[in-house]
Amino acid sequence: MLPEYLAGLRRDTAAAEEALARGDWEKVRDLAHVFKGLGGSFGCDEVTRLGGLLEAAAKAGRADPARGLMGELADYVSRIELAPEP
């Protein structure tokens, strides 16, 4: 289940970056809400934290903070590696 979550997280992160570039605040907000909710379910507290902050920035239409948070999230997600199964 974790590999599927990570694949979806990477896909959704890319989609959020594209939505942010287009100024699609509703899409950014929706994806950030997903990051916030699912991060905790899978033990990714940093994804939850960044998702919550990104959601708030998107709700407020705050482009500069949203871009910074999106960059942090994308960087964090790119560094997640799953341990090989025994």
N, CA, C and O of each residue as an XYZ file, in Angstrom:
344
protein
N       0.813     -1.185      0.000
C       0.000      0.000      0.000
C       0.864      1.259      0.000
O       0.503      2.260     -0.620
N       1.985      1.215      0.682
C       2.867      2.376      0.733
C       3.439      2.747     -0.638
O       3.520      3.937     -0.946
N       3.839      1.782     -1.475
C       4.315      2.162     -2.808
C       3.246      2.893     -3.624
O       3.553      3.833     -4.357
N       1.993      2.456     -3.495
C       0.908      3.120     -4.217
C       0.693      4.536     -3.691
O       0.462      5.467     -4.463
N       0.770      4.690     -2.371
C       0.629      6.027     -1.782
C       1.724      6.946     -2.301
O       1.450      8.080     -2.693
N       2.955      6.467     -2.306
C       4.071      7.297     -2.752
C       3.926      7.667     -4.224
O       4.193      8.808     -4.600
N       3.509      6.725     -5.056
C       3.301      7.022     -6.478
C       2.216      8.085     -6.639
O       2.371      9.018     -7.427
N       1.125      7.945     -5.896
C       0.054      8.933     -5.952
C       0.489     10.283     -5.420
O       0.107     11.322     -5.959
N       1.285     10.273     -4.368
C       1.792     11.518     -3.788
C       2.658     12.260     -4.799
O       2.547     13.477     -4.948
N       3.511     11.528     -5.484
C       4.365     12.161     -6.501
C       3.530     12.706     -7.655
O       3.787     13.804     -8.148
N       2.545     11.949     -8.077
C       1.667     12.398     -9.165
C       0.893     13.651     -8.736
O       0.801     14.620     -9.490
N       0.341     13.621     -7.521
C      -0.444     14.757     -7.038
C       0.423     15.983     -6.775
O      -0.035     17.113     -6.943
N       1.661     15.769     -6.366
C       2.574     16.894     -6.166
C       2.832     17.593     -7.494
O       2.813     18.822     -7.567
N       3.073     16.814     -8.541
C       3.282     17.396     -9.872
C       2.028     18.134    -10.338
O       2.122     19.213    -10.922
N       0.858     17.555    -10.082
C      -0.397     18.203    -10.468
C      -0.598     19.507     -9.704
O      -1.086     20.485    -10.270
N      -0.229     19.532     -8.434
C      -0.351     20.757     -7.636
C       0.605     21.830     -8.145
O       0.250     23.008     -8.192
N       1.809     21.427     -8.525
C       2.762     22.395     -9.084
C       2.210     23.002    -10.373
O       2.312     24.210    -10.586
N       1.628     22.170    -11.224
C       1.042     22.661    -12.475
C      -0.137     23.586    -12.196
O      -0.276     24.627    -12.837
N      -0.977     23.213    -11.251
C      -2.133     24.042    -10.903
C      -1.687     25.390    -10.346
O      -2.278     26.424    -10.658
N      -0.654     25.376     -9.530
C      -0.132     26.626     -8.972
C       0.406     27.521    -10.081
O       0.193     28.733    -10.064
N       1.099     26.929    -11.039
C       1.640     27.702    -12.162
C       0.518     28.339    -12.989
O       0.695     29.421    -13.549
N      -0.637     27.666    -13.063
C      -1.792     28.196    -13.801
C      -2.622     29.172    -12.974
O      -3.493     29.860    -13.505
N      -2.349     29.228    -11.673
C      -3.162     30.061    -10.793
C      -4.496     29.424    -10.452
O      -5.452     30.122    -10.116
N      -4.566     28.102    -10.536
C      -5.789     27.367    -10.223
C      -5.821     27.083     -8.719
O      -5.470     25.994     -8.266
N      -6.251     28.094     -7.964
C      -6.217     28.010     -6.505
C      -7.111     26.906     -5.958
O      -6.781     26.279     -4.951
N      -8.238     26.668     -6.615
C      -9.146     25.621     -6.141
C      -8.468     24.250     -6.211
O      -8.561     23.460     -5.272
N      -7.793     23.975     -7.314
C      -7.094     22.693     -7.466
C      -5.952     22.575     -6.460
O      -5.763     21.520     -5.855
N      -5.189     23.656     -6.280
C      -4.095     23.642     -5.305
C      -4.652     23.372     -3.913
O      -4.119     22.550     -3.168
N      -5.719     24.064     -3.575
C      -6.344     23.899     -2.255
C      -6.835     22.465     -2.054
O      -6.622     21.873     -0.996
N      -7.488     21.913     -3.072
C      -8.003     20.540     -2.968
C      -6.872     19.531     -2.786
O      -6.964     18.647     -1.934
N      -5.813     19.654     -3.573
C      -4.691     18.722     -3.455
C      -3.967     18.908     -2.123
O      -3.550     17.931     -1.502
N      -3.818     20.149     -1.686
C      -3.164     20.402     -0.397
C      -3.960     19.755      0.736
O      -3.382     19.232      1.688
N      -5.267     19.794      0.627
C      -6.122     19.158      1.634
C      -5.883     17.643      1.659
O      -5.847     17.032      2.727
N      -5.722     17.051      0.490
C      -5.417     15.618      0.396
C      -4.061     15.333      1.029
O      -3.917     14.370      1.782
N      -3.060     16.168      0.728
C      -1.728     15.978      1.323
C      -1.832     16.007      2.846
O      -1.265     15.167      3.544
N      -2.567     16.990      3.332
C      -2.714     17.166      4.780
C      -3.371     15.947      5.415
O      -2.934     15.481      6.467
N      -4.405     15.438      4.787
C      -5.145     14.322      5.357
C      -4.435     12.986      5.260
O      -4.368     12.242      6.239
N      -3.908     12.679      4.091
C      -3.300     11.362      3.898
C      -1.895     11.257      4.468
O      -1.446     10.160      4.801
N      -1.202     12.365      4.585
C       0.158     12.317      5.127
C       0.203     11.650      6.485
O       1.046     10.787      6.731
N      -0.692     12.041      7.359
C      -0.727     11.461      8.698
C      -1.100      9.993      8.692
O      -0.611      9.219      9.514
N      -1.966      9.608      7.765
C      -2.380      8.207      7.676
C      -1.221      7.289      7.319
O      -1.221      6.109      7.669
N      -0.235      7.841      6.619
C       0.900      7.037      6.174
C       2.187      7.383      6.913
O       3.273      6.983      6.493
N       2.071      8.120      8.005
C       3.248      8.433      8.811
C       4.156      9.484      8.216
O       5.330      9.569      8.577
N       3.630     10.283      7.313
C       4.421     11.350      6.682
C       3.995     12.687      7.291
O       3.294     13.477      6.658
N       4.427     12.922      8.516
C       4.005     14.124      9.237
C       4.420     15.407      8.529
O       3.707     16.408      8.603
N       5.546     15.395      7.852
C       5.997     16.593      7.141
C       5.073     16.890      5.960
O       4.812     18.055      5.659
N       4.584     15.861      5.299
C       3.619     16.063      4.210
C       2.337     16.673      4.775
O       1.754     17.572      4.169
N       1.903     16.185      5.928
C       0.720     16.740      6.585
C       0.934     18.209      6.938
O       0.071     19.047      6.676
N       2.073     18.516      7.527
C       2.373     19.897      7.929
C       2.407     20.825      6.718
O       1.760     21.873      6.712
N       3.161     20.438      5.700
C       3.279     21.287      4.511
C       1.948     21.378      3.769
O       1.603     22.435      3.242
N       1.203     20.281      3.727
C      -0.110     20.308      3.086
C      -1.053     21.283      3.767
O      -1.787     22.010      3.097
N      -1.040     21.303      5.095
C      -1.891     22.238      5.826
C      -1.518     23.687      5.575
O      -2.387     24.538      5.383
N      -0.230     23.960      5.577
C       0.226     25.327      5.306
C      -0.078     25.743      3.869
O      -0.476     26.880      3.615
N       0.112     24.813      2.931
C      -0.183     25.101      1.524
C      -1.677     25.329      1.328
O      -2.078     26.215      0.573
N      -2.490     24.542      1.996
C      -3.939     24.725      1.894
C      -4.337     26.119      2.376
O      -5.145     26.790      1.734
N      -3.781     26.552      3.492
C      -4.098     27.884      4.022
C      -3.638     28.981      3.068
O      -4.361     29.952      2.843
N      -2.445     28.830      2.508
C      -1.935     29.831      1.562
C      -2.807     29.878      0.311
O      -3.078     30.955     -0.219
N      -3.247     28.711     -0.161
C      -4.093     28.664     -1.353
C      -5.455     29.290     -1.081
O      -5.987     30.007     -1.929
N      -6.021     29.026      0.091
C      -7.312     29.626      0.446
C      -7.225     31.145      0.448
O      -8.169     31.835      0.063
N      -6.076     31.656      0.889
C      -5.882     33.106      0.965
C      -5.385     33.694     -0.351
O      -5.284     34.913     -0.484
N      -5.072     32.837     -1.329
C      -4.552     33.324     -2.608
C      -3.179     33.954     -2.480
O      -2.838     34.871     -3.228
N      -2.390     33.466     -1.536
C      -1.059     34.033     -1.272
C      -0.026     33.287     -2.121
O       0.474     32.234     -1.725
N       0.283     33.844     -3.284
C       1.111     33.168     -4.281
C       2.537     32.912     -3.809
O       3.040     31.798     -3.958
N       3.197     33.917     -3.243
C       4.601     33.728     -2.852
C       4.762     32.650     -1.778
O       5.591     31.756     -1.943
N       3.996     32.705     -0.683
C       4.114     31.619      0.294
C       3.737     30.259     -0.305
O       4.369     29.248     -0.002
N       2.717     30.240     -1.146
C       2.292     28.973     -1.754
C       3.406     28.391     -2.616
O       3.657     27.186     -2.574
N       4.068     29.226     -3.388
C       5.185     28.740     -4.220
C       6.308     28.183     -3.358
O       6.872     27.135     -3.673
N       6.634     28.874     -2.277
C       7.683     28.396     -1.383
C       7.322     27.066     -0.743
O       8.149     26.157     -0.679
N       6.095     26.954     -0.272
C       5.637     25.711      0.353
C       5.571     24.575     -0.660
O       5.903     23.431     -0.350
N       5.137     24.906     -1.875
C       5.074     23.880     -2.915
C       6.469     23.370     -3.231
O       6.665     22.173     -3.440
N       7.435     24.275     -3.268
C       8.817     23.870     -3.493
C       9.330     22.971     -2.382
O       9.996     21.970     -2.644
N       9.021     23.328     -1.140
C       9.434     22.491      0.000
C       8.803     21.110     -0.076
O       9.464     20.098      0.153
N       7.517     21.082     -0.398
C       6.810     19.806     -0.479
C       7.375     18.945     -1.605
O       7.636     17.758     -1.410
N       7.562     19.536     -2.775
C       8.096     18.778     -3.909
C       9.483     18.234     -3.597
O       9.798     17.095     -3.940
N      10.310     19.043     -2.949
C      11.652     18.589     -2.577
C      11.570     17.438     -1.583
O      12.273     16.437     -1.726
N      10.723     17.576     -0.588
C      10.581     16.530      0.424
C      10.108     15.224     -0.216
O      10.662     14.156      0.044
N       9.088     15.325     -1.049
C       8.529     14.134     -1.693
C       9.568     13.462     -2.588
O       9.628     12.234     -2.658
N      10.376     14.255     -3.263
C      11.386     13.672     -4.160
C      12.447     12.886     -3.397
O      13.115     12.024     -3.969
N      12.603     13.178     -2.116
C      13.630     12.499     -1.314
C      13.105     11.289     -0.545
O      13.885     10.587      0.099
N      11.809     11.036     -0.600
C      11.255      9.875      0.105
C      11.663      8.607     -0.639
O      11.463      8.476     -1.846
N      12.230      7.696      0.106
C      12.592      6.393     -0.455
C      12.003      5.310      0.433
O      12.024      5.414      1.659
N      11.490      4.297     -0.186
C      10.948      3.167      0.560
C      12.055      2.153      0.797
O      12.868      1.878     -0.085
N      12.071      1.613      1.982
C      13.043      0.558      2.286
C      12.642     -0.699      1.523
O      11.454     -0.988      1.384
N      13.616     -1.441      1.033
C      13.280     -2.682      0.333
C      12.582     -3.657      1.279
O      12.893     -3.728      2.468
N      11.648     -4.392      0.731
C      10.947     -5.383      1.546
C      11.880     -6.555      1.822
O      12.651     -6.967      0.956
N      11.799     -7.087      3.043
C      12.693     -8.214      3.385
C      12.361     -9.476      2.617
O      13.021    -10.500      2.797
